[in-house]
PDB file of C-alpha atoms in Angstrom:
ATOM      1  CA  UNK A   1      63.839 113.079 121.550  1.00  0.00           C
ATOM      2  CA  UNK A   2      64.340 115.438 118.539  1.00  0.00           C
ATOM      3  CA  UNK A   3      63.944 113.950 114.833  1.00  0.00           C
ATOM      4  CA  UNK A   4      64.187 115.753 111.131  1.00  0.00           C
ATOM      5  CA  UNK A   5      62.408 113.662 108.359  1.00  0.00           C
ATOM      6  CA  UNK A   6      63.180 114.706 104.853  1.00  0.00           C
ATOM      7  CA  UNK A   7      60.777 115.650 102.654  1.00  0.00           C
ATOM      8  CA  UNK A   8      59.877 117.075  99.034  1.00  0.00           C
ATOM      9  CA  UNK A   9      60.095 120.990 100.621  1.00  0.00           C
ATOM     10  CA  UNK A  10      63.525 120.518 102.246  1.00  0.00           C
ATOM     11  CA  UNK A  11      66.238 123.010 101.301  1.00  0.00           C
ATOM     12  CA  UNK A  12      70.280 122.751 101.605  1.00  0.00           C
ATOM     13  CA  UNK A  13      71.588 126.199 102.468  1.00  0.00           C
ATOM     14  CA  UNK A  14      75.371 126.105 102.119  1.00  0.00           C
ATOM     15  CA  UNK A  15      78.153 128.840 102.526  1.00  0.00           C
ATOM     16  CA  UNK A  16      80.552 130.362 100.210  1.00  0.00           C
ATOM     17  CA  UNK A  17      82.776 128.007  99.047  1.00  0.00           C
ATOM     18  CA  UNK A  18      80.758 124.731  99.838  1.00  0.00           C
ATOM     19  CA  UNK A  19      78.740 124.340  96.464  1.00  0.00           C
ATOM     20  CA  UNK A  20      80.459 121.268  95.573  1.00  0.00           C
ATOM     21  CA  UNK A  21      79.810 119.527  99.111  1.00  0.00           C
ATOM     22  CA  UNK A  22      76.399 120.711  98.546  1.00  0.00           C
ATOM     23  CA  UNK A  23      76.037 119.703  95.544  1.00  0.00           C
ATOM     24  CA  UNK A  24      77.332 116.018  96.264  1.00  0.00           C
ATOM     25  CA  UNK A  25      74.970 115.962  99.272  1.00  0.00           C
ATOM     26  CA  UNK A  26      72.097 116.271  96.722  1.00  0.00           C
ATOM     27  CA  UNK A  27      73.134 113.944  94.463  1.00  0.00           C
ATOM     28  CA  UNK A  28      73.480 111.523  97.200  1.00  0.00           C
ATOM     29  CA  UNK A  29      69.911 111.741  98.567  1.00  0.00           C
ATOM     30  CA  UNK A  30      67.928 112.891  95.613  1.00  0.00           C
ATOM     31  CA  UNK A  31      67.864 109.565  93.510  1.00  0.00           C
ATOM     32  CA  UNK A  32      66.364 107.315  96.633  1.00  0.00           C
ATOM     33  CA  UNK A  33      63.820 109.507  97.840  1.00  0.00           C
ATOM     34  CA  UNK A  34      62.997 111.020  94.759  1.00  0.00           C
ATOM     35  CA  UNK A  35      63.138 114.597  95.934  1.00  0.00           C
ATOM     36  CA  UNK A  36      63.956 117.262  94.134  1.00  0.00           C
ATOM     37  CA  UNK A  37      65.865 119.780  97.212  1.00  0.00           C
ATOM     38  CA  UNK A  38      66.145 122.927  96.407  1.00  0.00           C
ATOM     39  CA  UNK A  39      70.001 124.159  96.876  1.00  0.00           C
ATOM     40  CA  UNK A  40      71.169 127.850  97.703  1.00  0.00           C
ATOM     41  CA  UNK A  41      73.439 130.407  99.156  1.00  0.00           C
ATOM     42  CA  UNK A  42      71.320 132.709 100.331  1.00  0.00           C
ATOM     43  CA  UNK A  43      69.740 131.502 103.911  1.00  0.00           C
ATOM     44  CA  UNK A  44      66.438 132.651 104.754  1.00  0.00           C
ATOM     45  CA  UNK A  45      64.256 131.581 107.871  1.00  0.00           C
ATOM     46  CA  UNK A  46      62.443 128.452 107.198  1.00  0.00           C
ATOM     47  CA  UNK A  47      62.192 124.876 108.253  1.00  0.00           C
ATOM     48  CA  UNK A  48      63.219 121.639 107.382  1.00  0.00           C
ATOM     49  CA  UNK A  49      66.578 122.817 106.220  1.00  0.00           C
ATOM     50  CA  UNK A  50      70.410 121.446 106.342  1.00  0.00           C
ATOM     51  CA  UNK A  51      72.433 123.710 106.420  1.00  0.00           C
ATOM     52  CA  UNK A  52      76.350 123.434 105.649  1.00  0.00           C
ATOM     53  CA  UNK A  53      79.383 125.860 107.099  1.00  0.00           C
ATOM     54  CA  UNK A  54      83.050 126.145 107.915  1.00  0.00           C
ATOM     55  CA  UNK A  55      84.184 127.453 111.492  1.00  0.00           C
ATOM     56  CA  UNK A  56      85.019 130.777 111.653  1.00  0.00           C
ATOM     57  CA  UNK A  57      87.613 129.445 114.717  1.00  0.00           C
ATOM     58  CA  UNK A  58      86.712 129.957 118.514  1.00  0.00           C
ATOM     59  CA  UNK A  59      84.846 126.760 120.102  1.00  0.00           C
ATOM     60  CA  UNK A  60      86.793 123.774 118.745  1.00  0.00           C
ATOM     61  CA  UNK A  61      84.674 121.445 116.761  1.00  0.00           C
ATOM     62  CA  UNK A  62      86.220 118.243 117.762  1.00  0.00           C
ATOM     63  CA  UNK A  63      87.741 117.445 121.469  1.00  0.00           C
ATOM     64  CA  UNK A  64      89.907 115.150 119.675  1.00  0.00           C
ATOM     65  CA  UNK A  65      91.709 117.443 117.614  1.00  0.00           C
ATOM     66  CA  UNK A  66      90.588 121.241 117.279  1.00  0.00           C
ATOM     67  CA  UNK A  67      93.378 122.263 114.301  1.00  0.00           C
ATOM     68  CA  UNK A  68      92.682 119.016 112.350  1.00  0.00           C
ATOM     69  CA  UNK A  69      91.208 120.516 108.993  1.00  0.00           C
ATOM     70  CA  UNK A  70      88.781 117.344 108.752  1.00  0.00           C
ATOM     71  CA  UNK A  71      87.047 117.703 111.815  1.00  0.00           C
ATOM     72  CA  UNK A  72      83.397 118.494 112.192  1.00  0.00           C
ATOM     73  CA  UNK A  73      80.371 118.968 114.177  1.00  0.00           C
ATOM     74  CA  UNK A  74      77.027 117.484 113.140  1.00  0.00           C
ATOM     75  CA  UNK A  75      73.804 118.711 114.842  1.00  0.00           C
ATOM     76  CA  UNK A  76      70.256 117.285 114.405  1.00  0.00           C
ATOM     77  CA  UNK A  77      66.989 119.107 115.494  1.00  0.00           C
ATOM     78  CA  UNK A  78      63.956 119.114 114.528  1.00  0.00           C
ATOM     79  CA  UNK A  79      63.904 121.322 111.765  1.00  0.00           C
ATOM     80  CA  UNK A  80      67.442 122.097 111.315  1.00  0.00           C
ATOM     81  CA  UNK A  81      70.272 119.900 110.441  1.00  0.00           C
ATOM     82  CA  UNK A  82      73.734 122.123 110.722  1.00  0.00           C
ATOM     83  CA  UNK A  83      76.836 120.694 109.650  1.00  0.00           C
ATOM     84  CA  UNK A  84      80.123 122.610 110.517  1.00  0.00           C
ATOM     85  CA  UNK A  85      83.380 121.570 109.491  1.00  0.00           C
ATOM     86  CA  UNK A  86      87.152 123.161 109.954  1.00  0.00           C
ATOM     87  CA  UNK A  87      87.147 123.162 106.319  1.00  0.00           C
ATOM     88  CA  UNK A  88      85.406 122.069 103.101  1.00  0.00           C
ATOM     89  CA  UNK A  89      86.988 118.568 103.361  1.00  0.00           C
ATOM     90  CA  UNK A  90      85.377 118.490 107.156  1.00  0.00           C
ATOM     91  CA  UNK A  91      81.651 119.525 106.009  1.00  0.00           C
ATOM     92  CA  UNK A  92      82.062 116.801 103.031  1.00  0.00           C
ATOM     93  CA  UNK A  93      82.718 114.369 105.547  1.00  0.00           C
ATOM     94  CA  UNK A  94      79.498 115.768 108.120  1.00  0.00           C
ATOM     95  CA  UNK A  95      77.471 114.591 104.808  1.00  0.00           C
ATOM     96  CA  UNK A  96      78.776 111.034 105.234  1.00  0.00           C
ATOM     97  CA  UNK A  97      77.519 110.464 108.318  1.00  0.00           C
ATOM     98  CA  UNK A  98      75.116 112.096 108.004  1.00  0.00           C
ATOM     99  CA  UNK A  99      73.677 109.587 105.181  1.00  0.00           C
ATOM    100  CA  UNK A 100      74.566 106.995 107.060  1.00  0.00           C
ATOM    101  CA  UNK A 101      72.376 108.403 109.671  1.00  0.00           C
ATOM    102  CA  UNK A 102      69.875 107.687 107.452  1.00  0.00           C
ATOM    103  CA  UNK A 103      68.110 104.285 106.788  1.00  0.00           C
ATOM    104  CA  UNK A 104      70.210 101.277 104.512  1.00  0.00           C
ATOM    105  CA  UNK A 105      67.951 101.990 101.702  1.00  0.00           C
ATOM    106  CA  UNK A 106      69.542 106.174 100.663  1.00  0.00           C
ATOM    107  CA  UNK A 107      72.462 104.278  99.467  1.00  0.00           C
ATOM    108  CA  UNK A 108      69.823 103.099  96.426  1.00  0.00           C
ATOM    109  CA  UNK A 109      70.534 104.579  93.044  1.00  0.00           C
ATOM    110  CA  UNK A 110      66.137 103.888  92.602  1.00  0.00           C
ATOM    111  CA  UNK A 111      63.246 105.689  94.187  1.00  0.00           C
ATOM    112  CA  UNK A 112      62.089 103.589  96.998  1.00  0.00           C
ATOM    113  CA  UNK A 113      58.676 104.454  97.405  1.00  0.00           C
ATOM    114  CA  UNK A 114      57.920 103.593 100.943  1.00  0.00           C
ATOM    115  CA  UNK A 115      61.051 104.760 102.802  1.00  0.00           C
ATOM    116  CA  UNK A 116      60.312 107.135 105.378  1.00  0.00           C
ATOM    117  CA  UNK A 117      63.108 109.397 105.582  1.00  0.00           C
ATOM    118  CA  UNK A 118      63.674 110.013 109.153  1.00  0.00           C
ATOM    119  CA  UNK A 119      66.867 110.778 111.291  1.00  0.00           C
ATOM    120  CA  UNK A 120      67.233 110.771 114.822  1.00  0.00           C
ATOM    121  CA  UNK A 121      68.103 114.268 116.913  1.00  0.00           C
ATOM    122  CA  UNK A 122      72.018 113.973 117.859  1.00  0.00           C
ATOM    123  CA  UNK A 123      74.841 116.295 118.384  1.00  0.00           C
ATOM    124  CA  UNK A 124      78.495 114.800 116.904  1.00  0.00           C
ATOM    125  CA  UNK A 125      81.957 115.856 117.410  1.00  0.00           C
ATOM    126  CA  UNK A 126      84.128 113.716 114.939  1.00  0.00           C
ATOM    127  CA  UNK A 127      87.954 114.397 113.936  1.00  0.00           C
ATOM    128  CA  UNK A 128      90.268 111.151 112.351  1.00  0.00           C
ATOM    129  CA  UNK A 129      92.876 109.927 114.401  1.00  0.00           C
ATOM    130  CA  UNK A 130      94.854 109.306 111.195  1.00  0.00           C
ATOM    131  CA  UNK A 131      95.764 111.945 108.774  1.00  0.00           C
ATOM    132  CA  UNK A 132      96.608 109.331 106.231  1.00  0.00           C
ATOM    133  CA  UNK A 133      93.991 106.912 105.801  1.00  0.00           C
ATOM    134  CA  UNK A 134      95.072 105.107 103.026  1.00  0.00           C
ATOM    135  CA  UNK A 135      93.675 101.797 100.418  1.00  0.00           C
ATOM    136  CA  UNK A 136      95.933 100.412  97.467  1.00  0.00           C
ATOM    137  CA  UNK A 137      94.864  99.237  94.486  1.00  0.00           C
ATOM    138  CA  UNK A 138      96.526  97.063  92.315  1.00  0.00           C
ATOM    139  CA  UNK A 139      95.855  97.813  88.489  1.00  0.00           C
ATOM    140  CA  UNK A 140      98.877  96.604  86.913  1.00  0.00           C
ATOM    141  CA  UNK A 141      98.542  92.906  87.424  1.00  0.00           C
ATOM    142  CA  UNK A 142      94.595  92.731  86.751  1.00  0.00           C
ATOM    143  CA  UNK A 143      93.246  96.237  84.932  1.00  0.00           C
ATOM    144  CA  UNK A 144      90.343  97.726  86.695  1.00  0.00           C
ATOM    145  CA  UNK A 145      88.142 100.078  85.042  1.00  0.00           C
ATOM    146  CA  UNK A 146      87.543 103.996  85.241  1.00  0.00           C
ATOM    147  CA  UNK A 147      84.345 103.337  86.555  1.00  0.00           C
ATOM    148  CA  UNK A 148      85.354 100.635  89.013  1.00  0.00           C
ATOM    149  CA  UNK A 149      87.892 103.061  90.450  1.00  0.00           C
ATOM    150  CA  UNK A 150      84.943 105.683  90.701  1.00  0.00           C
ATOM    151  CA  UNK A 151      82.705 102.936  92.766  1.00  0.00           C
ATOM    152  CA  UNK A 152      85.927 102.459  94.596  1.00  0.00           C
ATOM    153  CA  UNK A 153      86.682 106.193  95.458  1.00  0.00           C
ATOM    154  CA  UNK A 154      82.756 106.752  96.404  1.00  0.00           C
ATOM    155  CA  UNK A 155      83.022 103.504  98.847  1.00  0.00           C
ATOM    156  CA  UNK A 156      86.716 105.320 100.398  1.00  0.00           C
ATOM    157  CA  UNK A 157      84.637 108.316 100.615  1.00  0.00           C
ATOM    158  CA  UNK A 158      82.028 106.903 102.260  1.00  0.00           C
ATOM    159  CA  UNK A 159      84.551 105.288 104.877  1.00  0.00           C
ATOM    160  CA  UNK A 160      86.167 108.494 105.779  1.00  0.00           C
ATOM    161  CA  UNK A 161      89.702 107.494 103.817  1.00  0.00           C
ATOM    162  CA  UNK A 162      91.078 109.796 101.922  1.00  0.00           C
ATOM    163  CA  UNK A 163      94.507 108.456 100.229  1.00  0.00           C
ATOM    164  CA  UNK A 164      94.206 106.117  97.073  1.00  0.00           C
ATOM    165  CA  UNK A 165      97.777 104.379  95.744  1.00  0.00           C
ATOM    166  CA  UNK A 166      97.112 103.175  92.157  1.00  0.00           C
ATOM    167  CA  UNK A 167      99.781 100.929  91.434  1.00  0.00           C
ATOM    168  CA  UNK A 168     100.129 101.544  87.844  1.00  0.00           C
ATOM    169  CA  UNK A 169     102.892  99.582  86.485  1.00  0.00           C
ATOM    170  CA  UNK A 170     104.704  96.174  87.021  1.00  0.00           C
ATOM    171  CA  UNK A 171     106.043  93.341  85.077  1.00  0.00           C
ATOM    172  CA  UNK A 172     102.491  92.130  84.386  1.00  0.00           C
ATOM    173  CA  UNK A 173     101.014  95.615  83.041  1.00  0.00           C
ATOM    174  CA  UNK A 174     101.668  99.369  82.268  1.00  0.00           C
ATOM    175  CA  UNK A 175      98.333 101.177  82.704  1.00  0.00           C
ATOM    176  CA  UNK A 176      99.246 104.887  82.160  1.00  0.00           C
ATOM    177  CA  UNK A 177      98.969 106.460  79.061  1.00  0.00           C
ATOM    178  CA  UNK A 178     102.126 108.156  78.248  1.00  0.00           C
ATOM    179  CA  UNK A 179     102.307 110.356  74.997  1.00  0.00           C
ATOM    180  CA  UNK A 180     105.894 110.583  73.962  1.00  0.00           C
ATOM    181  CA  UNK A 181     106.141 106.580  74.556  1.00  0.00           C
ATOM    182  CA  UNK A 182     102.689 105.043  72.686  1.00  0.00           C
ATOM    183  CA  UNK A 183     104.057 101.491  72.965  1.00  0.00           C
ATOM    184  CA  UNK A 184     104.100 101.522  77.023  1.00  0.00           C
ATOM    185  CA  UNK A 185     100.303 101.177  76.686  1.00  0.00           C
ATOM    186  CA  UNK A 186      99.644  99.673  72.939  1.00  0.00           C
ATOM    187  CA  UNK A 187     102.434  96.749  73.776  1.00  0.00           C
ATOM    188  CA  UNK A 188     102.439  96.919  77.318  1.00  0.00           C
ATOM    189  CA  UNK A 189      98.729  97.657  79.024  1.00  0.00           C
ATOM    190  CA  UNK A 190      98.046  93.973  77.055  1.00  0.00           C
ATOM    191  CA  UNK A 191      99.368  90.080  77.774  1.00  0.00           C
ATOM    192  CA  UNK A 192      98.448  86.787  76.375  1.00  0.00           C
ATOM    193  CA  UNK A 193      96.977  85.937  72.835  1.00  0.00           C
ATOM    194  CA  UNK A 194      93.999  84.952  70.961  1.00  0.00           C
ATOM    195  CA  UNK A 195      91.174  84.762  73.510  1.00  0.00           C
ATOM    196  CA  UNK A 196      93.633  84.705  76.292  1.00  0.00           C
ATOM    197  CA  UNK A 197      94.679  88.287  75.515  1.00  0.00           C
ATOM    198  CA  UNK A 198      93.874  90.599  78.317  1.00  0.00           C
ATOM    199  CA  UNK A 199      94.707  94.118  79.823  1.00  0.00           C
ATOM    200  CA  UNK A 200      93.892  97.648  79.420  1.00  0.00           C
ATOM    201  CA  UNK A 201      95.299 100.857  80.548  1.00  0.00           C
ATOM    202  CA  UNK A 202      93.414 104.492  81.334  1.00  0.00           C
ATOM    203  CA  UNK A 203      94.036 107.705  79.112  1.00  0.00           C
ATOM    204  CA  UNK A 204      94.694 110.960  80.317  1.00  0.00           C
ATOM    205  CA  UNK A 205      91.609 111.696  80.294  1.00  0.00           C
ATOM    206  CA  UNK A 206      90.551 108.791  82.118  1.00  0.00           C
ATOM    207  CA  UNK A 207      93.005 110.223  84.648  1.00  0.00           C
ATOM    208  CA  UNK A 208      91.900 113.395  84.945  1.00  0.00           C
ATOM    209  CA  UNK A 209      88.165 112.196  85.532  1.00  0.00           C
ATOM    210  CA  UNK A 210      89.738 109.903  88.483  1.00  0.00           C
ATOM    211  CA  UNK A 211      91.201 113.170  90.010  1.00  0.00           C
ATOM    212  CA  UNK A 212      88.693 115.576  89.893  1.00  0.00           C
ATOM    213  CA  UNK A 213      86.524 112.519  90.504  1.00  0.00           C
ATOM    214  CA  UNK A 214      88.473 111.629  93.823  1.00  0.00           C
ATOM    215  CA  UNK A 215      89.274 115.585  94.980  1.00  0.00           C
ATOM    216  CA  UNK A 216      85.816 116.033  95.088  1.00  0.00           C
ATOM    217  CA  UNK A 217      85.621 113.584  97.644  1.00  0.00           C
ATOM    218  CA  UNK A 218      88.589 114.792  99.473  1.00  0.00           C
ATOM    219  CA  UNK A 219      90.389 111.677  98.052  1.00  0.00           C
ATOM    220  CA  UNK A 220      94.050 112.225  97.007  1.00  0.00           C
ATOM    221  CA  UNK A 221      95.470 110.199  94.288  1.00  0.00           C
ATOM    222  CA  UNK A 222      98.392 108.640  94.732  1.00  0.00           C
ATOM    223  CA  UNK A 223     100.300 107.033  91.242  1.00  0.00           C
ATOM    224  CA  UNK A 224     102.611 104.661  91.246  1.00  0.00           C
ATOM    225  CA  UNK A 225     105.744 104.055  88.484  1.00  0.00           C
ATOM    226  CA  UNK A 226     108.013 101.264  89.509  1.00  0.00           C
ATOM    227  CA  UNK A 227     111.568 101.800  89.441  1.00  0.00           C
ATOM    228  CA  UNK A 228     114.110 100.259  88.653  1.00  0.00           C
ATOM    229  CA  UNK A 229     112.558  96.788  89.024  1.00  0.00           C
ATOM    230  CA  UNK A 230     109.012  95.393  87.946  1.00  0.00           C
ATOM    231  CA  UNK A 231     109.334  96.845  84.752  1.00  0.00           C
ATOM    232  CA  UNK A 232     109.124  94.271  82.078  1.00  0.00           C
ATOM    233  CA  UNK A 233     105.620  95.530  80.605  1.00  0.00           C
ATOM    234  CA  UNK A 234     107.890  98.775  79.256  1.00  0.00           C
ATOM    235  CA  UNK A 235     110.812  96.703  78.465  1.00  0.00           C
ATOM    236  CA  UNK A 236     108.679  94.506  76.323  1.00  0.00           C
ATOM    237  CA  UNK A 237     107.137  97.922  74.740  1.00  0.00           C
ATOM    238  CA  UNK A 238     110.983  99.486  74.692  1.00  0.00           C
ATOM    239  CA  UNK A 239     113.992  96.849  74.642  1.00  0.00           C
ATOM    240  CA  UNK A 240     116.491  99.420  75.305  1.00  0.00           C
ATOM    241  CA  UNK A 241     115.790  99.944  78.093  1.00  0.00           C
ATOM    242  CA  UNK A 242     117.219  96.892  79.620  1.00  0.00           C
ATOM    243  CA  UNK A 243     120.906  95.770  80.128  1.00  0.00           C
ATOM    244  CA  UNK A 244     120.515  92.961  77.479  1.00  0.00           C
ATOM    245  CA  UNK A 245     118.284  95.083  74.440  1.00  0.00           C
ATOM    246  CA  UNK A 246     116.519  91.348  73.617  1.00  0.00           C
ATOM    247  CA  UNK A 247     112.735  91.605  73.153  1.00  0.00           C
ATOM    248  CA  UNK A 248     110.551  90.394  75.617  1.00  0.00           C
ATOM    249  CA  UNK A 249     106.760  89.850  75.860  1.00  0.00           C
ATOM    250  CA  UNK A 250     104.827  90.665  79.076  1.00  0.00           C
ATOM    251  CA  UNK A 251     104.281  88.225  81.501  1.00  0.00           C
ATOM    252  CA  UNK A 252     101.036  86.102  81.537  1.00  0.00           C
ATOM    253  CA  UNK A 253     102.116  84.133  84.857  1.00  0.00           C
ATOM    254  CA  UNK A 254     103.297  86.814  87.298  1.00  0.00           C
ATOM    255  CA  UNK A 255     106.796  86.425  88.958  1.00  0.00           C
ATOM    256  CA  UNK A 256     109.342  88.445  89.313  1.00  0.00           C
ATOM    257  CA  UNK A 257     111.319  89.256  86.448  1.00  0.00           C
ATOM    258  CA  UNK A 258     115.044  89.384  86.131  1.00  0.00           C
ATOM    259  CA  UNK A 259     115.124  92.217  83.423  1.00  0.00           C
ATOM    260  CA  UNK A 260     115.013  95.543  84.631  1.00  0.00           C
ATOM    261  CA  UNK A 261     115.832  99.016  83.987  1.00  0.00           C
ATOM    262  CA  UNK A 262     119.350  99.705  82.853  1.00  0.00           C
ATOM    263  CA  UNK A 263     120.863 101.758  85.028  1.00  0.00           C
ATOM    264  CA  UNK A 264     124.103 101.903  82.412  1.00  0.00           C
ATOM    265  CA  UNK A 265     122.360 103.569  80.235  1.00  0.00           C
ATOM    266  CA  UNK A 266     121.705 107.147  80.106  1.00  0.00           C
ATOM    267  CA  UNK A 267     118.631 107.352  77.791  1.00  0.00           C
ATOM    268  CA  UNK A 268     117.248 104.968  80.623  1.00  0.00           C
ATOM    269  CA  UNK A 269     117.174 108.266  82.897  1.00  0.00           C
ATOM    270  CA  UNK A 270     116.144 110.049  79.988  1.00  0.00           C
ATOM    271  CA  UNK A 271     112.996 108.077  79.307  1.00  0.00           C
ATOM    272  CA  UNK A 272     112.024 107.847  83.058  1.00  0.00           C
ATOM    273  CA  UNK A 273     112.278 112.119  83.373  1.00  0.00           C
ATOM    274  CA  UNK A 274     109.921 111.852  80.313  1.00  0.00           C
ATOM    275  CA  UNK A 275     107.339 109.394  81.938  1.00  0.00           C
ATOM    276  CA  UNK A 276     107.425 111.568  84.961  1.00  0.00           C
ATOM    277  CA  UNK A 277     106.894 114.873  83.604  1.00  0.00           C
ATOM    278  CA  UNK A 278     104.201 113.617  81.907  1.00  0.00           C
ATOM    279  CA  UNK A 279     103.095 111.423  85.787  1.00  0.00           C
ATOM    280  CA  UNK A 280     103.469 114.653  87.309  1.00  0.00           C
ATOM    281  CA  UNK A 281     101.088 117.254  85.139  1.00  0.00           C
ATOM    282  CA  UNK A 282      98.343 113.943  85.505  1.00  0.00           C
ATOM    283  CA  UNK A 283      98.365 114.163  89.735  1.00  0.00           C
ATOM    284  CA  UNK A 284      98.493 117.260  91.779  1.00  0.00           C
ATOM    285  CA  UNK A 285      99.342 115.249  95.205  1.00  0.00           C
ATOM    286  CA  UNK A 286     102.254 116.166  97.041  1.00  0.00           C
ATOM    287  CA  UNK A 287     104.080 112.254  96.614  1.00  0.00           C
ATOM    288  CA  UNK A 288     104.288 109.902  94.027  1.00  0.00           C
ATOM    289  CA  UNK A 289     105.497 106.391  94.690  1.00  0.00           C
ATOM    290  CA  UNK A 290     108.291 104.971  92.652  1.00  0.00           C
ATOM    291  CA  UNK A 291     108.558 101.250  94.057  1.00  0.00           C
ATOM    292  CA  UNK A 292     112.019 100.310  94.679  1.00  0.00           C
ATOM    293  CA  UNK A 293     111.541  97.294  95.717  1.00  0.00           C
ATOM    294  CA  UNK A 294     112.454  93.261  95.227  1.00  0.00           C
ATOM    295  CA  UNK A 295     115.166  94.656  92.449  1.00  0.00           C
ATOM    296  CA  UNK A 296     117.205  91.673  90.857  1.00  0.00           C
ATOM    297  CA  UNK A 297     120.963  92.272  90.683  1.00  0.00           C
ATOM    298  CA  UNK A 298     122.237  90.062  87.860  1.00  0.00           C
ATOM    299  CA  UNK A 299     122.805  93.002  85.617  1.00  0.00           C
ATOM    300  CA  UNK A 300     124.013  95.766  88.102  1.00  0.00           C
TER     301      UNK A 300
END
């Protein structure tokens, strides 16, 4: 029978170390209701508050898994709104449901004017069954942009997955700015001519944006460099590195190409340690994905 409304006087408290979730909870329901929440550490008695906090351990959170580090409880009264996770990544997921507690119309980026902001009274126990929880997308064969990729990351976020593989590279595309190798994205981020030309790739500092971006969101960013096969967008930027040293062009049909990395060659190895030294100071996550796969063997 319990409710909380929101309202223009309601306050997120939020412990040490759970500014950013916090913050991202305001950002998520200031624009629709219009209200401008005030946001603090320091908890005093009052009503109409949410309040955010990491288990200090004891009770489990979640029947379903006590250790897991995502797991959270959500609680709903009628003035208080506590959301306790086993860790930062656990609270920032309490928020998500939590929103989507909320009517359709939060997920506006406008004030909507006659929304009233009510949520029922509940008390949730919530833990994944999957610690991977993963989507793909495919950038090298059609570019998306930085900001599609945010949109995308908000919309993982907002589905409780937390594992995003950006396939980077492929015979149709290289879409990672590299430094020491300016042709992989001048020559090969691009296809076709005239008004057929098409492409695009994403700086470093487009990278870095995606990162902090997804981490925020408890999103880890997965790249992906294709080796030794699905590599003609470099080959066309670099020759040498293929068996045969002719020039190619990048592929405006998609198929897969018979040229590949040379694996005779030892600047070939040379060039790849380069591209992922440079992969590797882009993304902190634990893996990176180099391909493998559907590898021609005409040359070797």
């Amino acid at each position: 029978g319990a409710s909380f409304t929101l309202n223009g006087q309601t306050k997120i408290y939020y412990e040490k170390g759970l500014k950013q979730q916090a913050e991202l909870l305001y950002a998520a329901l200031s624009p629709a209701t219009g209200f401008d929440f005030q946001i603090s550490d320091q908890k005093k008695a009052a009503k109409n508050i949410i309040v955010l906090k990491v288990s200090k351990g004891g009770t489990p959170l979640a029947k379903t898994d006590a250790l897991n580090k995502e797991s959270y409880k959500l609680s709903v009264k009628n003035d208080v709104i506590t959301i306790e996770g086993n860790s930062p990544a656990g609270v920032f997921y309490g928020t998500q449901t939590l929103l989507q507690m909320l009517p359709a119309e939060i997920y506006n980026k406008q004030l909507q004017r006659k929304t009233i902001w009510k949520i029922k009274g509940a008390e949730i126990a919530d833990a994944p069954s999957y610690e991977w929880r993963g989507m793909m997308l495919d950038v090298a064969r059609y570019f998306f942009g930085k900001h599609y990729v945010l949109k995308l990351i908000d919309m993982m976020a907002m589905y409780k997955m937390n594992v995003l593989h950006l396939h980077l590279t492929d015979d149709a595309g290289w879409r990672l700015e590299i430094k020491k190798y300016p042709k992989l994205t001048s020559v090969g981020a691009w296809r076709g001519e005239g008004t057929e030309r098409t492409g695009g790739y994403y700086t470093q500092e487009d990278i870095k944006e995606i990162v902090a971006y997804a981490t925020a969101r408890n999103v880890d960013v997965i790249p992906e460099i294709e080796v030794p096969a699905h590599a003609l967008a470099s080959i066309a930027a670099y020759p040498d590195l293929c068996c045969t040293g002719e020039q190619y062009t990048v592929q405006t049909q998609h198929s897969i190409s018979k040229e590949i990395y040379c694996v005779g060659k030892e600047s070939t190895f040379e060039f790849l340690a380069d591209v992922f030294k440079e992969t590797f100071a882009l993304f902190p996550s634990k893996y990176i994905h180099i391909g493998g796969d559907e590898c021609p063997k005409e040359y070797w």
